[in-house]
Coordinates of C-alpha atoms in Angstrom, one line a residue:
M1 CA 0.0 0.0 0.0
G2 CA 1.5 3.3 -1.0
K3 CA 1.4 6.6 0.8
R4 CA 0.2 10.0 -0.4
V5 CA 2.3 13.1 0.5
F6 CA 1.1 16.6 0.7
M7 CA 4.0 18.9 0.1
F8 CA 4.0 22.7 0.3
P9 CA 6.4 25.1 -1.5
G10 CA 8.4 28.0 -0.1
Q11 CA 8.6 31.6 -1.0
G12 CA 9.8 32.4 -4.5
S13 CA 6.9 30.6 -6.2
Q14 CA 4.4 33.5 -5.5
Y15 CA 2.7 35.3 -8.4
V16 CA -0.1 37.8 -8.7
G17 CA -3.4 36.0 -9.0
M18 CA -2.4 32.9 -7.1
G19 CA -5.5 31.2 -5.6
K20 CA -8.0 33.5 -7.3
G21 CA -9.9 30.8 -9.1
F22 CA -10.5 29.0 -5.8
Y23 CA -11.4 32.2 -4.0
D24 CA -14.0 33.1 -6.6
S25 CA -15.7 29.7 -6.7
M26 CA -15.4 28.3 -3.1
P27 CA -16.9 29.9 0.0
Q28 CA -14.6 28.0 2.3
V29 CA -11.5 29.4 0.5
K30 CA -12.9 32.9 0.8
E31 CA -13.3 32.3 4.5
I32 CA -9.7 31.3 4.9
F33 CA -8.5 34.4 3.1
E34 CA -10.7 36.4 5.5
L35 CA -9.2 34.6 8.5
A36 CA -5.7 35.3 7.2
S37 CA -6.5 39.0 6.8
E38 CA -7.9 39.1 10.3
K39 CA -4.9 37.4 11.9
S40 CA -2.3 39.4 9.9
G41 CA -3.9 42.8 9.8
L42 CA -3.4 42.8 6.0
D43 CA -5.8 42.7 3.0
I44 CA -4.6 39.3 1.8
P45 CA -6.9 39.1 -1.3
N46 CA -5.7 42.5 -2.5
L47 CA -2.1 41.5 -2.0
C48 CA -2.6 38.2 -3.8
F49 CA -4.8 39.3 -6.7
T50 CA -3.8 42.8 -7.7
E51 CA -0.6 44.1 -9.1
N52 CA 1.5 45.5 -6.2
D53 CA 5.1 46.0 -5.1
K54 CA 4.6 44.1 -1.8
L55 CA 4.0 40.5 -2.9
N56 CA 7.7 39.9 -3.4
I57 CA 8.8 41.5 -0.1
T58 CA 9.4 38.8 2.5
E59 CA 7.1 40.1 5.2
Y60 CA 4.2 40.0 2.8
T61 CA 5.2 37.1 0.7
Q62 CA 5.2 34.5 3.5
I63 CA 1.7 35.2 4.8
C64 CA 0.3 35.4 1.3
M65 CA 1.9 32.1 0.3
L66 CA 0.7 30.3 3.4
T67 CA -2.9 31.6 2.9
V68 CA -3.0 30.1 -0.6
E69 CA -1.5 26.8 0.6
A70 CA -3.9 26.5 3.5
A71 CA -6.9 27.4 1.2
L72 CA -6.0 24.8 -1.4
Y73 CA -5.3 22.2 1.3
K74 CA -8.8 22.9 2.7
A75 CA -10.3 22.5 -0.8
L76 CA -8.7 19.0 -1.1
V77 CA -9.7 17.9 2.3
D78 CA -13.3 18.9 1.7
K79 CA -13.3 16.5 -1.2
G80 CA -12.1 13.7 1.0
I81 CA -8.5 13.8 -0.2
T82 CA -6.1 13.6 2.7
P83 CA -2.4 13.0 3.2
D84 CA -0.6 10.0 4.9
V85 CA 2.4 12.2 5.5
T86 CA 3.3 15.9 4.9
A87 CA 6.3 18.1 4.4
G88 CA 7.1 21.6 3.2
L89 CA 10.1 23.5 1.9
S90 CA 11.1 26.4 4.3
L91 CA 8.0 28.5 4.7
G92 CA 6.0 25.5 3.3
E93 CA 6.7 23.7 6.6
Y94 CA 3.9 25.8 8.1
G95 CA 1.5 24.3 5.5
A96 CA 2.7 20.9 6.6
L97 CA 2.1 21.8 10.2
I98 CA -1.5 22.7 9.4
A99 CA -2.0 19.5 7.5
S100 CA -0.4 17.5 10.3
G101 CA -2.8 18.9 12.9
A102 CA 0.0 20.3 15.0
M103 CA -0.9 23.9 14.4
T104 CA -4.3 25.6 13.7
M105 CA -4.6 27.9 10.7
E106 CA -5.3 30.8 13.0
D107 CA -2.1 30.3 14.9
A108 CA -0.1 29.5 11.7
F109 CA -1.2 32.8 10.1
G110 CA -0.2 34.8 13.2
V111 CA 3.2 33.1 13.5
V112 CA 4.0 33.4 9.8
R113 CA 3.1 37.0 9.7
K114 CA 5.7 37.6 12.5
R115 CA 8.2 35.2 10.9
G116 CA 8.1 37.3 7.7
I117 CA 8.6 40.5 9.6
Y118 CA 11.4 39.2 11.7
M119 CA 13.2 37.8 8.7
Q120 CA 12.8 41.0 6.8
E121 CA 14.1 43.1 9.7
A122 CA 17.1 40.7 10.2
V123 CA 18.2 41.0 6.6
P124 CA 21.7 42.6 6.8
T125 CA 23.3 44.5 4.1
G126 CA 25.8 42.5 2.1
G127 CA 23.9 39.2 2.2
A128 CA 23.5 36.9 -0.9
M129 CA 22.4 33.5 -2.1
T130 CA 23.6 31.6 -5.2
A131 CA 22.5 28.4 -6.8
V132 CA 25.3 26.0 -7.6
L133 CA 24.4 23.5 -10.4
G134 CA 26.1 20.3 -11.2
L135 CA 28.5 19.7 -8.3
D136 CA 28.4 17.1 -5.5
P137 CA 27.0 18.5 -2.2
E138 CA 30.0 17.1 -0.3
K139 CA 32.4 19.2 -2.5
I140 CA 30.2 22.3 -2.0
E141 CA 30.1 21.8 1.8
E142 CA 33.9 21.5 1.8
I143 CA 34.3 24.7 -0.3
C144 CA 31.9 26.6 1.9
K145 CA 33.8 25.5 5.1
E146 CA 37.2 26.4 3.6
T147 CA 35.9 29.8 2.4
A148 CA 34.3 30.7 5.7
Q149 CA 37.5 29.9 7.6
K150 CA 39.8 31.7 5.1
E151 CA 37.6 34.8 4.9
S152 CA 36.4 34.7 8.5
A153 CA 32.9 35.1 7.0
V154 CA 29.6 33.4 6.8
V155 CA 28.9 31.1 3.9
S156 CA 27.1 27.8 4.0
I157 CA 24.5 25.6 2.3
A158 CA 20.9 27.0 2.4
N159 CA 19.1 24.4 0.4
Y160 CA 19.7 20.8 -0.7
N161 CA 17.0 21.0 -3.4
C162 CA 17.7 18.1 -5.7
P163 CA 20.6 16.3 -7.4
G164 CA 22.7 18.9 -9.2
Q165 CA 21.1 21.9 -7.4
I166 CA 22.4 23.3 -4.1
V167 CA 21.9 26.9 -2.9
I168 CA 24.6 28.6 -0.8
T169 CA 24.0 31.6 1.4
G170 CA 25.8 34.1 3.6
Q171 CA 27.9 37.3 3.3
K172 CA 28.1 38.4 -0.4
D173 CA 31.9 38.4 -0.8
A174 CA 32.2 35.0 0.8
V175 CA 29.3 33.6 -1.3
D176 CA 30.9 35.0 -4.5
K177 CA 34.2 33.5 -3.6
A178 CA 32.7 30.1 -2.7
A179 CA 30.7 30.2 -6.0
A180 CA 33.9 30.9 -8.0
A181 CA 35.6 28.0 -6.2
C182 CA 32.7 25.7 -7.0
S183 CA 33.0 26.7 -10.7
E184 CA 36.7 25.9 -10.7
A185 CA 35.9 22.6 -9.0
G186 CA 33.6 21.6 -11.9
A187 CA 30.2 23.1 -11.2
K188 CA 28.2 23.7 -14.5
R189 CA 26.9 27.0 -13.4
A190 CA 26.7 29.3 -10.3
V191 CA 23.6 31.5 -10.5
P192 CA 23.1 34.5 -8.1
L193 CA 19.5 34.5 -6.8
K194 CA 17.3 37.6 -6.7
V195 CA 16.5 37.4 -3.0
S196 CA 16.3 40.0 -0.3
G197 CA 18.8 38.4 2.1
P198 CA 21.0 35.4 3.1
F199 CA 18.2 33.2 4.2
H200 CA 18.9 29.9 6.0
S201 CA 22.3 31.1 7.2
K202 CA 23.7 32.0 10.6
M203 CA 23.0 35.6 9.8
L204 CA 19.3 34.9 10.4
E205 CA 19.8 33.5 13.9
G206 CA 18.4 36.7 15.5
A207 CA 15.2 36.2 13.5
G208 CA 15.0 32.7 14.8
E209 CA 15.4 33.9 18.4
K210 CA 12.5 36.3 18.0
L211 CA 10.4 33.7 16.4
G212 CA 11.1 31.4 19.3
E213 CA 9.8 34.0 21.7
A214 CA 6.6 34.5 19.6
L215 CA 6.1 30.7 19.6
K216 CA 5.9 30.6 23.4
D217 CA 2.3 31.9 23.1
V218 CA 1.3 29.3 20.5
E219 CA -0.3 25.9 21.4
I220 CA 1.1 22.9 19.5
H221 CA -1.3 20.1 19.2
D222 CA -0.8 16.4 18.8
I223 CA 0.7 15.4 15.5
K224 CA -2.1 13.5 13.7
V225 CA -0.5 13.1 10.3
P226 CA 3.3 12.5 10.4
Y227 CA 5.4 15.4 9.1
I228 CA 9.1 15.8 8.3
T229 CA 11.1 18.9 9.4
N230 CA 13.6 20.6 7.1
V231 CA 16.2 20.7 9.9
T232 CA 16.8 17.0 10.1
A233 CA 14.9 15.5 7.1
D234 CA 13.3 13.2 9.6
Y235 CA 9.9 12.8 11.2
V236 CA 9.1 15.0 14.2
A237 CA 8.5 12.5 16.9
S238 CA 6.8 14.7 19.5
K239 CA 4.8 17.9 19.5
D240 CA 7.2 19.1 22.2
D241 CA 9.9 19.3 19.6
V242 CA 8.0 21.4 17.0
K243 CA 8.8 24.9 18.4
D244 CA 12.6 24.3 18.6
Y245 CA 12.7 23.0 15.0
L246 CA 10.8 26.0 13.8
K247 CA 13.1 28.3 15.6
R248 CA 16.2 26.6 14.2
Q249 CA 14.8 26.3 10.7
V250 CA 15.2 30.0 10.0
S251 CA 19.0 29.7 10.0
S252 CA 19.4 26.0 9.2
S253 CA 19.9 24.2 5.9
V254 CA 16.7 23.1 4.2
R255 CA 17.2 19.3 3.5
W256 CA 14.6 18.9 0.9
Q257 CA 16.3 16.2 -1.3
Q258 CA 16.9 14.1 1.8
T259 CA 13.3 14.6 2.9
I260 CA 11.9 13.3 -0.4
E261 CA 14.4 10.4 -0.4
R262 CA 13.3 9.4 3.1
L263 CA 9.6 9.5 2.2
I264 CA 10.2 7.4 -0.9
A265 CA 12.1 4.9 1.1
D266 CA 9.2 4.7 3.5
G267 CA 6.8 3.8 0.7
A268 CA 5.5 7.2 -0.5
D269 CA 4.5 6.9 -4.1
E270 CA 2.1 9.9 -4.7
F271 CA 3.3 13.5 -4.1
I272 CA 0.9 16.4 -4.3
E273 CA 2.4 19.8 -4.5
I274 CA -0.1 22.2 -3.0
G275 CA 0.4 25.9 -3.7
P276 CA 1.7 28.4 -6.3
G277 CA 4.2 27.3 -8.9
R278 CA 5.7 24.0 -9.8
S279 CA 9.1 24.2 -8.1
L280 CA 8.7 21.1 -6.0
A281 CA 7.5 19.1 -8.9
G282 CA 10.6 20.2 -10.8
F283 CA 12.8 19.0 -8.0
M284 CA 10.9 15.7 -7.9
R285 CA 11.8 14.9 -11.5
K286 CA 15.5 15.1 -10.6
I287 CA 15.2 13.2 -7.4
N288 CA 13.0 10.3 -8.6
R289 CA 11.0 10.0 -11.8
D290 CA 9.3 6.8 -10.8
V291 CA 6.8 8.3 -8.3
K292 CA 3.6 10.1 -9.2
V293 CA 3.7 13.9 -8.8
V294 CA 0.6 16.1 -9.0
N295 CA 0.6 19.9 -8.9
I296 CA -2.4 21.7 -7.4
D297 CA -1.9 25.4 -8.3
K298 CA -4.9 26.5 -10.4
L299 CA -8.5 25.6 -10.2
E300 CA -8.3 23.4 -13.3
D301 CA -5.5 21.4 -11.7
F302 CA -7.8 20.8 -8.7
E303 CA -10.8 19.8 -10.8
K304 CA -8.7 17.5 -13.0
Y305 CA -7.4 15.7 -9.9
V306 CA -10.6 15.3 -8.0
N307 CA -12.5 14.1 -11.1
R308 CA -9.8 11.7 -12.1

């Protein structure tokens, strides 16, 4: 018997108009957008559906992405489609927490609004992220470690996305030097990313500390559906561990490839990407082409899947 995974993308997949087809046709989706607006103090439908300069700014991106993910998740559950296990990339881990039963939507919206603000405030000048393509992760880890020591600077791996794609993060000069060393070591390409800061690096530890304080007021419920954390690429065994992982996740590497490999080893054979874009489906094609991958982004994706 196989397992169905609900997986939720992180920021970077957002676009104007995301979720609108669901919002216009499903009352329960509209209610979730209204709840997110109430908990965040923002006009979430306006941010998601109309051209604006805020959607790509971290403090707004995160709450908007989570709102869409939560709404699409609710639409699936209302049709009787539920997960056996769940996971999310970076911000997407909050979608996984909702699907696991460990955190209510209300609390997740409140926490993620604060998470986005803390991460935006913590963004120092001179931070950068670069995707390194076509080089073994062990070699990239070695180069980052050597560069950090040589330059007395911060540079490390932010994301293990899939075979052949690793993202490095840290202080810009150190990231640039590490990227150049990766190219010399045989990387096919090193592509600077258009991001507002060095996410998932030690430079974001302050944001993680603030998030940890905010989480003290949040109730974590029993984990009803198993979920995997980015920090360890392993299942979270106890609800008592959730807050610490969320605090650490802000400045830790996202072990996405390892997460997917663990799920497949445990019998997962259907992966549903819930939310804007198709980034996770793209990673899946490079991790394992033999499992079924479904993307639920637009209303027609949803209708095609539920009517299959």
